[in-house]
């Protein structure tokens, strides 16, 4: 079995001209599963963090999530999204979390293994309840999404999701703005005019 762990490091102090570093490391399991179980994105709501997970003991593609408290403990039970897929990402908008994922794609598929499919979204409240229903964010996307080929961020008013589209070795980077109610804002934006792969996004 495979276990996800997280390390929490705290406290670095300066005393006079001498730097004194103190670190406390606490390791704890977030989820336990087989080799097809992988961690996804994580976001912080000011009190707790929500960690997305793909795969469990029932189905290697089940999308679930787990709250982590700021003091390094699991908070509440594992949350089932009720959907299957790959590469879940998470962002927080001040009220709810948004989890985004693609149609299922084998994590260990390498080389020129290609796949296209949809990207979906689901809101989750800070109490762990699903808010609204699952909705489609993008279609015909490269679903090697969980290998660093997608990003999700929230700014002051909207989410921005980035993903690849076009086909194997001819992908372009796209973006889609999403409102806090799950409405798509405008059409997909083509960001790059040349071949794109891994990308990162921040606000």
Coordinates of C-alpha atoms in Angstrom, one line a residue:
X1 CA 0.0 0.0 0.0
X2 CA 1.0 3.6 -0.6
X3 CA 0.6 6.3 2.0
X4 CA 0.5 10.1 1.3
X5 CA 2.3 12.1 3.9
X6 CA 2.8 15.8 4.6
X7 CA 5.6 17.5 6.5
X8 CA 5.0 20.6 8.5
X9 CA 8.0 22.8 9.4
X10 CA 7.8 25.7 11.8
X11 CA 9.8 28.4 13.5
X12 CA 13.0 30.0 12.4
X13 CA 14.5 32.5 14.9
X14 CA 17.2 35.1 14.8
X15 CA 19.1 35.9 18.0
X16 CA 21.7 38.8 17.9
X17 CA 24.2 38.1 15.1
X18 CA 23.7 34.3 15.3
X19 CA 21.0 32.6 13.2
X20 CA 19.3 29.9 15.2
X21 CA 17.0 27.6 13.2
X22 CA 14.5 25.3 14.9
X23 CA 12.4 23.0 13.0
X24 CA 9.6 20.7 14.1
X25 CA 8.6 18.0 11.5
X26 CA 5.4 16.1 11.9
X27 CA 4.6 13.4 9.4
X28 CA 1.1 12.0 9.2
X29 CA -0.9 10.0 6.6
X30 CA -3.5 11.8 4.5
X31 CA -4.6 8.8 2.5
X32 CA -3.6 5.2 2.0
X33 CA -4.2 3.4 -1.3
X34 CA -2.6 1.3 -4.0
X35 CA -0.1 2.3 -6.6
X36 CA -2.9 3.9 -8.7
X37 CA -3.8 6.4 -5.9
X38 CA -2.3 9.8 -6.3
X39 CA -2.5 13.2 -4.5
X40 CA -3.8 16.2 -6.4
X41 CA -4.0 19.9 -5.6
X42 CA -4.5 21.5 -2.2
X43 CA -6.0 24.9 -1.1
X44 CA -6.2 26.7 2.2
X45 CA -9.4 28.5 3.4
X46 CA -7.8 30.4 6.3
X47 CA -8.6 27.6 8.8
X48 CA -8.3 24.3 7.1
X49 CA -6.9 22.9 3.8
X50 CA -8.7 20.7 1.3
X51 CA -6.5 18.1 -0.4
X52 CA -7.8 16.4 -3.6
X53 CA -7.1 12.7 -4.2
X54 CA -7.6 10.5 -7.2
X55 CA -8.1 6.7 -6.6
X56 CA -9.1 4.7 -3.5
X57 CA -9.5 1.1 -2.5
X58 CA -12.7 0.8 -4.6
X59 CA -11.8 2.5 -7.9
X60 CA -8.4 3.9 -9.0
X61 CA -10.2 6.9 -10.6
X62 CA -12.6 7.9 -7.9
X63 CA -12.2 11.7 -7.1
X64 CA -12.2 12.4 -3.3
X65 CA -11.0 15.1 -1.0
X66 CA -9.8 15.3 2.6
X67 CA -9.7 18.3 5.0
X68 CA -6.5 18.9 6.9
X69 CA -6.4 21.1 10.0
X70 CA -3.7 23.8 10.4
X71 CA -2.3 21.8 13.3
X72 CA -1.5 18.8 11.2
X73 CA -4.5 16.5 11.6
X74 CA -7.1 15.0 9.3
X75 CA -10.4 16.9 9.8
X76 CA -13.6 15.1 9.1
X77 CA -14.2 12.1 6.9
X78 CA -13.0 11.6 3.3
X79 CA -15.4 13.5 0.9
X80 CA -16.6 11.6 -2.2
X81 CA -17.2 13.8 -5.2
X82 CA -19.2 11.0 -6.8
X83 CA -17.2 11.2 -10.0
X84 CA -14.3 9.5 -11.6
X85 CA -11.4 11.2 -13.4
X86 CA -7.7 12.2 -13.2
X87 CA -5.5 15.1 -12.1
X88 CA -7.7 17.0 -9.6
X89 CA -6.8 20.6 -8.9
X90 CA -8.2 22.8 -6.1
X91 CA -8.7 26.5 -5.5
X92 CA -10.6 28.5 -2.8
X93 CA -12.7 31.6 -3.5
X94 CA -13.4 32.8 0.0
X95 CA -16.7 30.9 0.2
X96 CA -16.2 27.6 -1.5
X97 CA -13.5 25.4 -2.9
X98 CA -13.6 24.4 -6.6
X99 CA -12.1 21.0 -7.6
X100 CA -11.4 20.6 -11.3
X101 CA -10.4 17.3 -13.0
X102 CA -10.4 15.5 -16.4
X103 CA -11.9 12.3 -17.7
X104 CA -9.8 9.4 -16.5
X105 CA -6.3 9.0 -17.8
X106 CA -3.7 6.4 -16.6
X107 CA -1.1 8.1 -14.4
X108 CA 1.7 5.8 -15.6
X109 CA 0.9 6.3 -19.3
X110 CA 4.0 7.7 -20.9
X111 CA 5.7 8.3 -24.2
X112 CA 3.2 9.3 -26.9
X113 CA 0.2 7.9 -25.2
X114 CA -2.4 10.5 -26.0
X115 CA -6.0 11.2 -24.8
X116 CA -8.5 13.9 -25.2
X117 CA -11.6 14.5 -23.1
X118 CA -13.5 16.9 -20.9
X119 CA -12.5 18.9 -17.8
X120 CA -15.1 19.1 -15.0
X121 CA -15.7 21.2 -11.9
X122 CA -17.5 20.8 -8.6
X123 CA -17.8 23.2 -5.7
X124 CA -17.4 22.1 -2.1
X125 CA -18.2 24.1 1.0
X126 CA -15.9 24.6 3.9
X127 CA -18.1 22.2 5.9
X128 CA -17.5 19.5 3.2
X129 CA -20.8 19.6 1.4
X130 CA -21.1 19.5 -2.4
X131 CA -22.4 22.8 -3.6
X132 CA -24.5 22.5 -6.8
X133 CA -23.8 19.9 -9.4
X134 CA -20.8 18.8 -11.5
X135 CA -20.4 21.0 -14.6
X136 CA -18.2 20.9 -17.7
X137 CA -15.4 23.5 -18.0
X138 CA -13.7 22.5 -21.2
X139 CA -14.1 19.9 -24.0
X140 CA -11.5 18.2 -26.2
X141 CA -8.7 18.9 -23.8
X142 CA -5.4 17.0 -23.5
X143 CA -6.2 14.9 -20.4
X144 CA -2.6 14.4 -19.4
X145 CA -3.8 17.1 -17.1
X146 CA -2.5 15.6 -13.9
X147 CA 1.1 15.7 -15.1
X148 CA 1.6 19.4 -14.6
X149 CA -0.3 20.3 -17.7
X150 CA -3.1 22.2 -16.1
X151 CA -3.5 24.9 -13.4
X152 CA -6.3 26.5 -11.4
X153 CA -6.2 29.8 -9.5
X154 CA -8.7 32.3 -8.1
X155 CA -8.3 36.0 -8.3
X156 CA -10.5 38.7 -6.7
X157 CA -13.6 37.7 -8.6
X158 CA -13.1 34.7 -10.8
X159 CA -11.2 31.5 -11.3
X160 CA -8.9 30.8 -14.2
X161 CA -8.2 27.3 -15.4
X162 CA -5.4 26.6 -17.8
X163 CA -5.2 23.4 -19.9
X164 CA -3.8 22.1 -23.2
X165 CA -5.7 21.5 -26.4
X166 CA -4.9 20.6 -29.9
X167 CA -3.5 17.0 -30.0
X168 CA -0.3 15.1 -29.2
X169 CA 2.8 17.3 -29.8
X170 CA 0.7 20.1 -31.3
X171 CA -1.0 21.3 -28.1
X172 CA -1.6 25.0 -27.4
X173 CA -2.1 26.5 -23.9
X174 CA -5.7 27.6 -23.3
X175 CA -7.4 29.3 -20.4
X176 CA -11.1 29.5 -19.3
X177 CA -12.5 32.0 -16.8
X178 CA -15.1 30.6 -14.3
X179 CA -17.4 32.5 -12.0
X180 CA -18.1 31.6 -8.4
X181 CA -21.4 30.1 -9.3
X182 CA -19.8 27.8 -11.9
X183 CA -20.7 29.9 -15.0
X184 CA -18.2 30.0 -17.7
X185 CA -17.1 33.6 -18.4
X186 CA -16.5 34.2 -22.1
X187 CA -15.0 31.6 -24.5
X188 CA -11.8 29.7 -24.0
X189 CA -8.7 31.9 -24.5
X190 CA -5.8 30.6 -26.6
X191 CA -2.7 31.7 -24.6
X192 CA 0.2 30.3 -26.6
X193 CA 0.8 30.2 -30.3
X194 CA 3.3 27.4 -30.1
X195 CA 3.7 23.9 -28.6
X196 CA 2.9 24.0 -24.9
X197 CA 3.4 21.4 -22.2
X198 CA 3.9 21.9 -18.4
X199 CA 2.7 25.3 -17.1
X200 CA 2.2 27.1 -13.8
X201 CA -0.2 29.8 -12.8
X202 CA -0.5 32.1 -9.8
X203 CA -2.3 35.3 -8.7

